[in-house]
PDB file of C-alpha atoms in Angstrom:
ATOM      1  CA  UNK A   1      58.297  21.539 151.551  1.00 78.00           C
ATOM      2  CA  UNK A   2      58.311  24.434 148.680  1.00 84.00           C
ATOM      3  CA  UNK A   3      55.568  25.570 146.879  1.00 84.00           C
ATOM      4  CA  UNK A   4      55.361  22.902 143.589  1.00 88.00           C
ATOM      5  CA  UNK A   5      51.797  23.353 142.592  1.00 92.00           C
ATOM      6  CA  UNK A   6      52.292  26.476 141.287  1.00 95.00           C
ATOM      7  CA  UNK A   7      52.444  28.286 138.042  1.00 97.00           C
ATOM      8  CA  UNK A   8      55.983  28.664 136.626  1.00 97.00           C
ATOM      9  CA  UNK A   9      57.293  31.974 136.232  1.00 98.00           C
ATOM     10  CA  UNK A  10      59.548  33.569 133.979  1.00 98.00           C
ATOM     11  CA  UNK A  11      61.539  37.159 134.804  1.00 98.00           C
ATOM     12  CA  UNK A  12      64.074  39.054 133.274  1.00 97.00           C
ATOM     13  CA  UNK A  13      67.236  41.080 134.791  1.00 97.00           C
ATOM     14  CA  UNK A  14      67.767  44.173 132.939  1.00 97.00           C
ATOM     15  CA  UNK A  15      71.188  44.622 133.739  1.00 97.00           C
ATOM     16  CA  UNK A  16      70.781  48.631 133.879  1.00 97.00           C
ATOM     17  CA  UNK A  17      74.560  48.817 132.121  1.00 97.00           C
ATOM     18  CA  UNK A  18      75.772  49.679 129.108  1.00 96.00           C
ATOM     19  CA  UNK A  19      72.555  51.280 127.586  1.00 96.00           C
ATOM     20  CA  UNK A  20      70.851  54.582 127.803  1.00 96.00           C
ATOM     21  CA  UNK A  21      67.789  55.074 130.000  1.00 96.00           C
ATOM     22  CA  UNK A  22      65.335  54.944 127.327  1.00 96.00           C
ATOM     23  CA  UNK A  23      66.381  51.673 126.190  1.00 95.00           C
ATOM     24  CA  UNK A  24      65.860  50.217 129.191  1.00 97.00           C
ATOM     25  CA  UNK A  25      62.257  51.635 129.053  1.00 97.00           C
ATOM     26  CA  UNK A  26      61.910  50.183 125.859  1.00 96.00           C
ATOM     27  CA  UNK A  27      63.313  46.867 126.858  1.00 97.00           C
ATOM     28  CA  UNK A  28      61.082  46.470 129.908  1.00 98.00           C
ATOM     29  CA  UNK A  29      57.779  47.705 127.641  1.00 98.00           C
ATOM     30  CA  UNK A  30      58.535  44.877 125.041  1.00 97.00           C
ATOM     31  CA  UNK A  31      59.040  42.147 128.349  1.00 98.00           C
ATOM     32  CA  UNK A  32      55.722  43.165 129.789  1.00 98.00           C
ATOM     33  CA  UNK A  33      54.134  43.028 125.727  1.00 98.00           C
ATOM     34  CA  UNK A  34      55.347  39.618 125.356  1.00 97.00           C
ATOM     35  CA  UNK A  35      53.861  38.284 128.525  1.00 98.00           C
ATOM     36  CA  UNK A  36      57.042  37.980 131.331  1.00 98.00           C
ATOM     37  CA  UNK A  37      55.946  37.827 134.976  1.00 98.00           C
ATOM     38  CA  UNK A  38      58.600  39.994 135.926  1.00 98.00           C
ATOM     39  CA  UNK A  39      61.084  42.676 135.439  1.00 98.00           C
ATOM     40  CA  UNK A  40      64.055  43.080 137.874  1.00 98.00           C
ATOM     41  CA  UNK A  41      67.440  45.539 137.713  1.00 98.00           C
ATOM     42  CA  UNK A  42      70.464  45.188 140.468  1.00 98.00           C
ATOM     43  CA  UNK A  43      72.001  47.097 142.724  1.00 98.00           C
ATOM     44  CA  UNK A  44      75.327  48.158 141.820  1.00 98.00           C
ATOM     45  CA  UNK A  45      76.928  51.340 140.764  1.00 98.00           C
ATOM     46  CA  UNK A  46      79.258  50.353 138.134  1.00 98.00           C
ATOM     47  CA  UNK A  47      78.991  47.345 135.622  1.00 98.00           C
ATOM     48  CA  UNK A  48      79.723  43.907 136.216  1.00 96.00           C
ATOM     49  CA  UNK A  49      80.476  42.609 132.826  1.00 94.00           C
ATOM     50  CA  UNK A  50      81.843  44.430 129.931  1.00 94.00           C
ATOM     51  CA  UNK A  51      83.461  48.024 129.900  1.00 96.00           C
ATOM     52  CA  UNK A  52      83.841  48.448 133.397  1.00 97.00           C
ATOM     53  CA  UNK A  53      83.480  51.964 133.551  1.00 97.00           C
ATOM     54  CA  UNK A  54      80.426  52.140 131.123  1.00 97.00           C
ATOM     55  CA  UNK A  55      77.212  53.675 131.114  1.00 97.00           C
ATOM     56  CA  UNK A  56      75.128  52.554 134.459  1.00 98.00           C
ATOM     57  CA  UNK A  57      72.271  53.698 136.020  1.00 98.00           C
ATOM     58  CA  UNK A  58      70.840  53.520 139.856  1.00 98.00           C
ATOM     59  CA  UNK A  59      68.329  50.631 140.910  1.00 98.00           C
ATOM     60  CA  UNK A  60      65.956  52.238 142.723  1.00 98.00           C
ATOM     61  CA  UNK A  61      65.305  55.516 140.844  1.00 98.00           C
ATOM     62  CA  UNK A  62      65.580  52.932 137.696  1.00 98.00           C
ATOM     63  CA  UNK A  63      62.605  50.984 139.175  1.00 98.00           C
ATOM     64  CA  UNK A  64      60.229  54.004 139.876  1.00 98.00           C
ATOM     65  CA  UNK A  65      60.526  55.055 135.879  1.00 98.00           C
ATOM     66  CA  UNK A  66      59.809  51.540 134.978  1.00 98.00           C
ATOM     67  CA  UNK A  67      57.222  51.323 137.310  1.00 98.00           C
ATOM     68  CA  UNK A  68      55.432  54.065 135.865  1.00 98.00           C
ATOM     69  CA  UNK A  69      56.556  52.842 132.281  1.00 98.00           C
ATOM     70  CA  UNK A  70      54.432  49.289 132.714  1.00 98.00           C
ATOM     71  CA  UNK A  71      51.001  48.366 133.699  1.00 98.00           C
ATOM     72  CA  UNK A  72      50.860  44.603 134.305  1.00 98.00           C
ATOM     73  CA  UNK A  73      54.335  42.925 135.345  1.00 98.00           C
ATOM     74  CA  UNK A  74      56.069  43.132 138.656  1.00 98.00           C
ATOM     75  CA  UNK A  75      59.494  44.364 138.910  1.00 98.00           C
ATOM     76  CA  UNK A  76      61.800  45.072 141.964  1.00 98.00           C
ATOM     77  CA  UNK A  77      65.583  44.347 142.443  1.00 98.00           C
ATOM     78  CA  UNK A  78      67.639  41.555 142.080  1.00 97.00           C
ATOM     79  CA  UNK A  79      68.798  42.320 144.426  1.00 96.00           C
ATOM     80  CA  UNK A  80      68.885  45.125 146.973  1.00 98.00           C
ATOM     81  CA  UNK A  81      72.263  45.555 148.523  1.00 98.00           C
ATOM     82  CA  UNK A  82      71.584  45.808 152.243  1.00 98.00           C
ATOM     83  CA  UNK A  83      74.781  47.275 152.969  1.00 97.00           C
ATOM     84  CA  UNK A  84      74.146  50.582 150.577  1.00 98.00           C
ATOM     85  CA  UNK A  85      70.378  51.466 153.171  1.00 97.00           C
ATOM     86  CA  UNK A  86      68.942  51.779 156.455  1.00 97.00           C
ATOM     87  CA  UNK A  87      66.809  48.975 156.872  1.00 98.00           C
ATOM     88  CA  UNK A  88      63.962  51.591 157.326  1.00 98.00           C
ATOM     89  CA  UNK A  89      64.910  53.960 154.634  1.00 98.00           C
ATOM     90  CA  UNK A  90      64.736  50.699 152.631  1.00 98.00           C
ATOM     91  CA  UNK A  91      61.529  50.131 153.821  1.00 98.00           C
ATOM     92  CA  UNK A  92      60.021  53.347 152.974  1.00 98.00           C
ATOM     93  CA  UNK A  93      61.731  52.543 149.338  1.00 98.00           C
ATOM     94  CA  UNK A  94      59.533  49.765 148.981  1.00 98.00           C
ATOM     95  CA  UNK A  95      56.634  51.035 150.053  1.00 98.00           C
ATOM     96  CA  UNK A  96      57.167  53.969 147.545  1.00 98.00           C
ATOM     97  CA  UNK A  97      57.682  51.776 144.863  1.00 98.00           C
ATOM     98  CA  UNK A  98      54.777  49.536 145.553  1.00 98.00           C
ATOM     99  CA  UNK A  99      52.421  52.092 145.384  1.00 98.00           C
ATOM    100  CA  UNK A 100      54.063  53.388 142.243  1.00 98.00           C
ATOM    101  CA  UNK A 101      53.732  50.252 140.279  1.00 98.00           C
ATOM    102  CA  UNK A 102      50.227  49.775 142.048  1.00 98.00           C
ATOM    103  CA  UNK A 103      51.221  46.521 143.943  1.00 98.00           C
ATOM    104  CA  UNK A 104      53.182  44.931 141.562  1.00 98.00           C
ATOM    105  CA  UNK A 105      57.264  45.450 143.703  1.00 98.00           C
ATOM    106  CA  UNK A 106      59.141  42.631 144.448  1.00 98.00           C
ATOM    107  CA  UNK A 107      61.676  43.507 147.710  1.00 98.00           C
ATOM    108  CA  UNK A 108      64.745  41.185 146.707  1.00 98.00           C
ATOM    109  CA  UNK A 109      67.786  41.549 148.664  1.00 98.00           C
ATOM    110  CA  UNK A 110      70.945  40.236 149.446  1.00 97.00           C
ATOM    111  CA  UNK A 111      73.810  40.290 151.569  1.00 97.00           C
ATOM    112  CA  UNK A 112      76.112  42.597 149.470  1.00 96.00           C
ATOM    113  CA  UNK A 113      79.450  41.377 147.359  1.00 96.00           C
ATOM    114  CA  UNK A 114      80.751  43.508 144.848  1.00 98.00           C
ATOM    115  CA  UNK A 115      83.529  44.897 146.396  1.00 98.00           C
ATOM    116  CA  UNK A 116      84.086  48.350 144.038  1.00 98.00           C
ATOM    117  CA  UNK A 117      80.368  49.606 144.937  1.00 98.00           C
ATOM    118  CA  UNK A 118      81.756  49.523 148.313  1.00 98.00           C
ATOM    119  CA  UNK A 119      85.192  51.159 148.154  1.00 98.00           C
ATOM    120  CA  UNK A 120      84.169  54.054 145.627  1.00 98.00           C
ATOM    121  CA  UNK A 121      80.259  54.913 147.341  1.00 98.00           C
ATOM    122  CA  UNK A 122      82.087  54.557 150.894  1.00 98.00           C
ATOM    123  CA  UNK A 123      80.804  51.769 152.339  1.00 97.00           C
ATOM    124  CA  UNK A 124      82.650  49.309 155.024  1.00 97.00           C
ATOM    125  CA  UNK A 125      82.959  46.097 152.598  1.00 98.00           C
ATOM    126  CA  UNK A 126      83.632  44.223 155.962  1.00 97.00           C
ATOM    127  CA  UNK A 127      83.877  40.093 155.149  1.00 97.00           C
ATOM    128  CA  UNK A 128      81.148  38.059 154.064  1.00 95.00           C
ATOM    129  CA  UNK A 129      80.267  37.002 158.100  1.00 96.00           C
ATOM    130  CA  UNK A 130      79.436  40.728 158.709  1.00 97.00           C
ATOM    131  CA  UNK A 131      77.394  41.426 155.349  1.00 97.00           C
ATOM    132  CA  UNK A 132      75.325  38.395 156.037  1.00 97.00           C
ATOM    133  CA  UNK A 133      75.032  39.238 160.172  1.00 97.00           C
ATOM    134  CA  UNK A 134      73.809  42.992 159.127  1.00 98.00           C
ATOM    135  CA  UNK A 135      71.534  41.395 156.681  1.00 98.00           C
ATOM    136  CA  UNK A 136      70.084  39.088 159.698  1.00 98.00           C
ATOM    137  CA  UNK A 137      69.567  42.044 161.530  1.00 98.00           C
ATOM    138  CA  UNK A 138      67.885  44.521 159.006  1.00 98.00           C
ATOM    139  CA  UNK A 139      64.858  41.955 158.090  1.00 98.00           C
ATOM    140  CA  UNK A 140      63.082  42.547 161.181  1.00 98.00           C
ATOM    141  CA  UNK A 141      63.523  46.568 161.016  1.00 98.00           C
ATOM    142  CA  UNK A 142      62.277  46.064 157.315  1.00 98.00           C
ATOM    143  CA  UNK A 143      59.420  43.985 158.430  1.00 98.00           C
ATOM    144  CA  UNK A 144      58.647  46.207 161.655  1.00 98.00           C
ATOM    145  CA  UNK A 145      58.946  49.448 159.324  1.00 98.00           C
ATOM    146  CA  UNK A 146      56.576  48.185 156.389  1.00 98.00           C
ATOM    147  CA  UNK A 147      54.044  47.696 159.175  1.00 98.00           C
ATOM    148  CA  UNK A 148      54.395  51.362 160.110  1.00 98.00           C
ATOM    149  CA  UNK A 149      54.172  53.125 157.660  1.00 98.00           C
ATOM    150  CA  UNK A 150      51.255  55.177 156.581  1.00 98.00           C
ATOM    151  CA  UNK A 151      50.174  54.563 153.788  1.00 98.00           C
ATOM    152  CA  UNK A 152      50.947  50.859 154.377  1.00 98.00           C
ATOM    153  CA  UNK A 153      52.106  49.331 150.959  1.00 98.00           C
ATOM    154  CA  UNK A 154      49.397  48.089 148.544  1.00 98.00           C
ATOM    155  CA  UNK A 155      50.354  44.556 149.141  1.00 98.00           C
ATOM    156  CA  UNK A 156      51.851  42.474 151.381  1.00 98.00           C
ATOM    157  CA  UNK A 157      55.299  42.851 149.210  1.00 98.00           C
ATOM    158  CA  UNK A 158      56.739  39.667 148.699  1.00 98.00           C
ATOM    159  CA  UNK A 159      60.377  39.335 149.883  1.00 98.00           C
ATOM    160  CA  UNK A 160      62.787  37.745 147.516  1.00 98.00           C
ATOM    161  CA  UNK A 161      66.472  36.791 149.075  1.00 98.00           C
ATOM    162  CA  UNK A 162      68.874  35.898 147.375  1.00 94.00           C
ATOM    163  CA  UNK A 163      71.999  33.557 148.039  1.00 92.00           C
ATOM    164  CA  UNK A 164      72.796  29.738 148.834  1.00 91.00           C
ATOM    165  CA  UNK A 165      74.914  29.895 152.072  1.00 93.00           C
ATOM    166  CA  UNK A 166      74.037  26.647 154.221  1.00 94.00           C
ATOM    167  CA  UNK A 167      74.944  27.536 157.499  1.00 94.00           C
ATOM    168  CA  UNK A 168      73.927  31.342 157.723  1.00 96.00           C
ATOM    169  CA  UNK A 169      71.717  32.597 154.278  1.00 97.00           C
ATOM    170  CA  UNK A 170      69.302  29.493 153.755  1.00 97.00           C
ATOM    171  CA  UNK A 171      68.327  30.522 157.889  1.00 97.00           C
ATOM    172  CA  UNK A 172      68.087  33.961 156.688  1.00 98.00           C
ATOM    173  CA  UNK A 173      65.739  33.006 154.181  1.00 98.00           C
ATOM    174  CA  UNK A 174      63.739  30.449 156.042  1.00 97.00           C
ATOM    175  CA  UNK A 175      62.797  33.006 158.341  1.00 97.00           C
ATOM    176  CA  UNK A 176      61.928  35.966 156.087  1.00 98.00           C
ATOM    177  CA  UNK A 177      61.732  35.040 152.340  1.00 98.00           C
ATOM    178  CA  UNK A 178      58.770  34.505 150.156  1.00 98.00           C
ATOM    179  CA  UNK A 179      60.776  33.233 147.449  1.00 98.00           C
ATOM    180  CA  UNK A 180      64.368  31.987 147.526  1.00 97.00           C
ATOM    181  CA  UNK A 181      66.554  32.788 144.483  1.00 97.00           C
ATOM    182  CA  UNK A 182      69.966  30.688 143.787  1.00 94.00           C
ATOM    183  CA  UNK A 183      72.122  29.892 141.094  1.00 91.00           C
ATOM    184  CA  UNK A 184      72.374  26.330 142.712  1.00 92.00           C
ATOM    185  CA  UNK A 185      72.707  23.346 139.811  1.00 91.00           C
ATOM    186  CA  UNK A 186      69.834  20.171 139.874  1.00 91.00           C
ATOM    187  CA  UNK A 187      72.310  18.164 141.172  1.00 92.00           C
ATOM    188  CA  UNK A 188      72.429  20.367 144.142  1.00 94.00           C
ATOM    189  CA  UNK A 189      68.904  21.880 144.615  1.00 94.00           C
ATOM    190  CA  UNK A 190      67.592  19.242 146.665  1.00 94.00           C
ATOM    191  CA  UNK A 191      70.106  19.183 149.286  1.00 95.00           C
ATOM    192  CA  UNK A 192      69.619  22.719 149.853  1.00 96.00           C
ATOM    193  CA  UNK A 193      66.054  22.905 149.764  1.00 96.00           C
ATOM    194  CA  UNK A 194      66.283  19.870 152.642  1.00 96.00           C
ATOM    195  CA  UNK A 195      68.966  22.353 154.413  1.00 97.00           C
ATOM    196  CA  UNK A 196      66.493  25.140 153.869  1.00 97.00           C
ATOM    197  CA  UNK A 197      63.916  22.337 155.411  1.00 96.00           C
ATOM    198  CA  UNK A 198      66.065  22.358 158.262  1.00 97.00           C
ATOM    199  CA  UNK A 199      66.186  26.028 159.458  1.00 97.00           C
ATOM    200  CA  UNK A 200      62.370  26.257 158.807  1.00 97.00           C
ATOM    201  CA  UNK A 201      61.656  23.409 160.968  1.00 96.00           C
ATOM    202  CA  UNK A 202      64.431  25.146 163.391  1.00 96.00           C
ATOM    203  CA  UNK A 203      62.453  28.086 163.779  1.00 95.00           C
ATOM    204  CA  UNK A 204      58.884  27.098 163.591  1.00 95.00           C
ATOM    205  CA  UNK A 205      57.835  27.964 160.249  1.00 95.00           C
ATOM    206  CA  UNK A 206      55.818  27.009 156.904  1.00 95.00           C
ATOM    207  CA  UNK A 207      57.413  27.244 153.825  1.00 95.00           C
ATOM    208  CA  UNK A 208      54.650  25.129 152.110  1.00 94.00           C
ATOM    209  CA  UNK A 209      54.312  28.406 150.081  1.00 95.00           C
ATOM    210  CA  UNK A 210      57.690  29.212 149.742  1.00 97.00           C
ATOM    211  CA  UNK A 211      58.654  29.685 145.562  1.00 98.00           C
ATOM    212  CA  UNK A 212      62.265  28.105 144.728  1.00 97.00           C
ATOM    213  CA  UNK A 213      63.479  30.968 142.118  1.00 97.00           C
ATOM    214  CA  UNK A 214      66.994  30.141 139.798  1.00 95.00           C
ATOM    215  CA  UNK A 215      69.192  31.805 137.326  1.00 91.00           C
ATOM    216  CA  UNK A 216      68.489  30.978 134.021  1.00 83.00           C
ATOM    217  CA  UNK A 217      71.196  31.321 131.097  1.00 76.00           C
ATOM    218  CA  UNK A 218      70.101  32.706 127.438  1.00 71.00           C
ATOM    219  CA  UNK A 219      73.116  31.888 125.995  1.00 64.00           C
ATOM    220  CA  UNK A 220      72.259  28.337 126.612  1.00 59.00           C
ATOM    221  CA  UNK A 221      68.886  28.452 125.321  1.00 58.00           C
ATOM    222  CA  UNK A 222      66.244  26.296 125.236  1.00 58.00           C
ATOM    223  CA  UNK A 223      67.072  22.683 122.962  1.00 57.00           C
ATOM    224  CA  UNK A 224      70.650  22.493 124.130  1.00 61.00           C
ATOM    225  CA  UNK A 225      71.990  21.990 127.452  1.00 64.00           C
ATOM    226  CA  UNK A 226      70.411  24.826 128.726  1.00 66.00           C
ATOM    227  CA  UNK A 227      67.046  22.829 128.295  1.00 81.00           C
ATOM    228  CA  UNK A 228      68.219  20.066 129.997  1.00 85.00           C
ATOM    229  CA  UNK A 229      69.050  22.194 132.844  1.00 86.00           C
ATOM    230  CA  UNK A 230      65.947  23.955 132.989  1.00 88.00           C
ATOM    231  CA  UNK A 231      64.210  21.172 133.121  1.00 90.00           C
ATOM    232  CA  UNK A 232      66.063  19.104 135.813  1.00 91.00           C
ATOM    233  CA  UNK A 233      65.377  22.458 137.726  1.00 93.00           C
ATOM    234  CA  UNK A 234      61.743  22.070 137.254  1.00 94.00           C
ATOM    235  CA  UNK A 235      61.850  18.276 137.926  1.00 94.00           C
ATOM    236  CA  UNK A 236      63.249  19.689 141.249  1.00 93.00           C
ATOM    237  CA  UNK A 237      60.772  22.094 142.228  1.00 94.00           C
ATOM    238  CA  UNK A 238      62.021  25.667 140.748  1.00 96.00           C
ATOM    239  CA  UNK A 239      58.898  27.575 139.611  1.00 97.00           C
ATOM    240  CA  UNK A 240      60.656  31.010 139.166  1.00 97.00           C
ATOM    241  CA  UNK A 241      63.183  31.193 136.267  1.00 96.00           C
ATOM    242  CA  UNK A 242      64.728  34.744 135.880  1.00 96.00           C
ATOM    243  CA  UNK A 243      67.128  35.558 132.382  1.00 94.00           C
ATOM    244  CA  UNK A 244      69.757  38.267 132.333  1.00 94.00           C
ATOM    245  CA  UNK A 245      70.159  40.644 129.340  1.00 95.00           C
ATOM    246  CA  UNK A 246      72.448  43.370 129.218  1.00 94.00           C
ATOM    247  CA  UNK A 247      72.521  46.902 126.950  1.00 94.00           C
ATOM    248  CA  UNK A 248      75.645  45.448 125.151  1.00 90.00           C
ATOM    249  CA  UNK A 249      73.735  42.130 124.300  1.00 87.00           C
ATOM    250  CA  UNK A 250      73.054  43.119 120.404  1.00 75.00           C
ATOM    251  CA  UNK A 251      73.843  45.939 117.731  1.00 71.00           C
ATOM    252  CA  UNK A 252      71.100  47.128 119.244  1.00 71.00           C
ATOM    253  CA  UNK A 253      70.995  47.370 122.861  1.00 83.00           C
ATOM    254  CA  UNK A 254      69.248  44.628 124.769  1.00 93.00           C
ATOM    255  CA  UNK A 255      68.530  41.552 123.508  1.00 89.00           C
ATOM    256  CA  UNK A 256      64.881  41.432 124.101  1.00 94.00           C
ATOM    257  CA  UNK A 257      63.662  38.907 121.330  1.00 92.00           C
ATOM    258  CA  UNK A 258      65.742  36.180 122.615  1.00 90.00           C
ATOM    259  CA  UNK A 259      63.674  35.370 125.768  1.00 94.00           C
ATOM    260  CA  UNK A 260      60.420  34.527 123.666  1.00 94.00           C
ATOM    261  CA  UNK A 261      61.430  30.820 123.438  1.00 92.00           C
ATOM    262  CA  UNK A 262      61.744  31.126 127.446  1.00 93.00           C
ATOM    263  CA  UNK A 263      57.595  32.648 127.307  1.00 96.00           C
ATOM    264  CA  UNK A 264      57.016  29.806 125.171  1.00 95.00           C
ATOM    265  CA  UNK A 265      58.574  27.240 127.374  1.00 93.00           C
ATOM    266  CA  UNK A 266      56.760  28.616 130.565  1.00 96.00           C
ATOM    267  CA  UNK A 267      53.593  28.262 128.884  1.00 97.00           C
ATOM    268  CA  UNK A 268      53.973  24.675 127.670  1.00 96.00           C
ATOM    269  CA  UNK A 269      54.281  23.802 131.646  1.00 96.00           C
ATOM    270  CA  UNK A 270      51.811  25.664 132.224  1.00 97.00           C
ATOM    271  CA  UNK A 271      49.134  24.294 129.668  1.00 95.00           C
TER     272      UNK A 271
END
């Protein structure tokens, strides 16, 4: 099974809406100072919460500044839209940005969803069959590509895929992921992790080092139900607990200081 044994984790999505560049700089600088494990953007061209048509910035471009920014915590995507790259292009991205932050990029990726990033960049939005079948295809050009290219990245970048899909994502990920990253409940984790069993067993490989990753919710917090869900998670195997905070989140910008009790939480499992 999964990779239990392990340290738990906590990352933060700055949601790169609804905030100037500098604050997201700022934001990311004041993660890193109070001891996250990670940083991660997305991959979308407009926001997905608030003013629709307010200030956004791009992921990747994003990622290089904070990369440069920081000096200790990874950061990548959560998640690269495989629809918007060439698997190889992608590649190359990753490489770049690994060597930028000095091995510290995390590849996630995803299928694609978000249905305006396709109609106003010109992109075929397809149906979900064909996002996820394109996906299937691009990991091995990905993989094949990283192993190219010269220089080769500083690490062997750790592939994060995201998505819960029984019959056609959890095979994706069984095949290719380092860590898997859901929004599934407790009540739900297990059977997926024993369908995610399934499609590793189905195609001959280990995942006894795999790291179960989850969406965690601030506005819960930690004492209410929000504990008891993070919790359950943990009882379940999740090691890899990743908040969202957006520019809008407080008077002023992102809400940074509300993720400490998350820091302090991680540590307590971790003592």
């Amino acid at each position: 099974m999964v990779a239990t044994d392990i340290p738990t984790r906590i990352g933060v999505q700055v949601s790169p809406q609804h905030a100037t560049f500098q604050q997201s700089i700022d934001a990311v600088r004041r993660l890193e100072d109070m001891g996250v494990d990670a940083v991660f953007n997305w991959d979308h061209f407009y926001p997905l919460s608030g003013e629709p048509d307010g200030a956004h910035f791009e992921c990747t471009t994003q990622l290089a500044a904070w990369a440069q920014a920081t000096e200790r915590v990874e950061l990548g995507p959560l998640v690269f839209c495989n629809s918007y790259r060439n698997p190889d292009l992608l590649a190359d991205v990753s490489r770049t940005l690994d060597h930028i932050s000095s091995g510290r990029f995390i590849l996630g990726i995803g299928a694609g969803w978000f249905e305006r990033d396709y109609d106003e960049y010109g992109y075929e939005f397809g149906t979900p069959g064909t996002r996820i079948g394109a996906l299937a295809e691009a990991m091995p050009r990905i993989e094949a590509r990283l192993a190219k290219l010269n220089p080769a990245p500083v690490r062997d970048i750790p592939v994060l895929i995201g998505g819960g899909g029984e019959r056609k994502t959890l095979r994706i990920v069984a095949q290719h992921a380092d860590i898997w990253h859901s929004f599934a409940g407790p009540d739900e984790l297990q059977h997926k992790l024993d369908v995610l069993q399934g499609h590793a067993d189905a195609v001959g490989r280990d995942i006894s080092d795999m790291v179960v990753s989850n969406g965690a919710s601030i506005r819960q917090g930690v004492g209410g139900r929000g504990w008891e869900r993070l919790e359950a998670l943990h009882a379940a195997g999740t090691r890899f607990f990743t908040l969202s905070i957006s520019g809008d989140d407080g008077p002023d910008g992102y809400g940074v200081d509300a993720i400490q009790q998350f820091v302090d939480w991680r540590d307590a499992k971790n003592a």
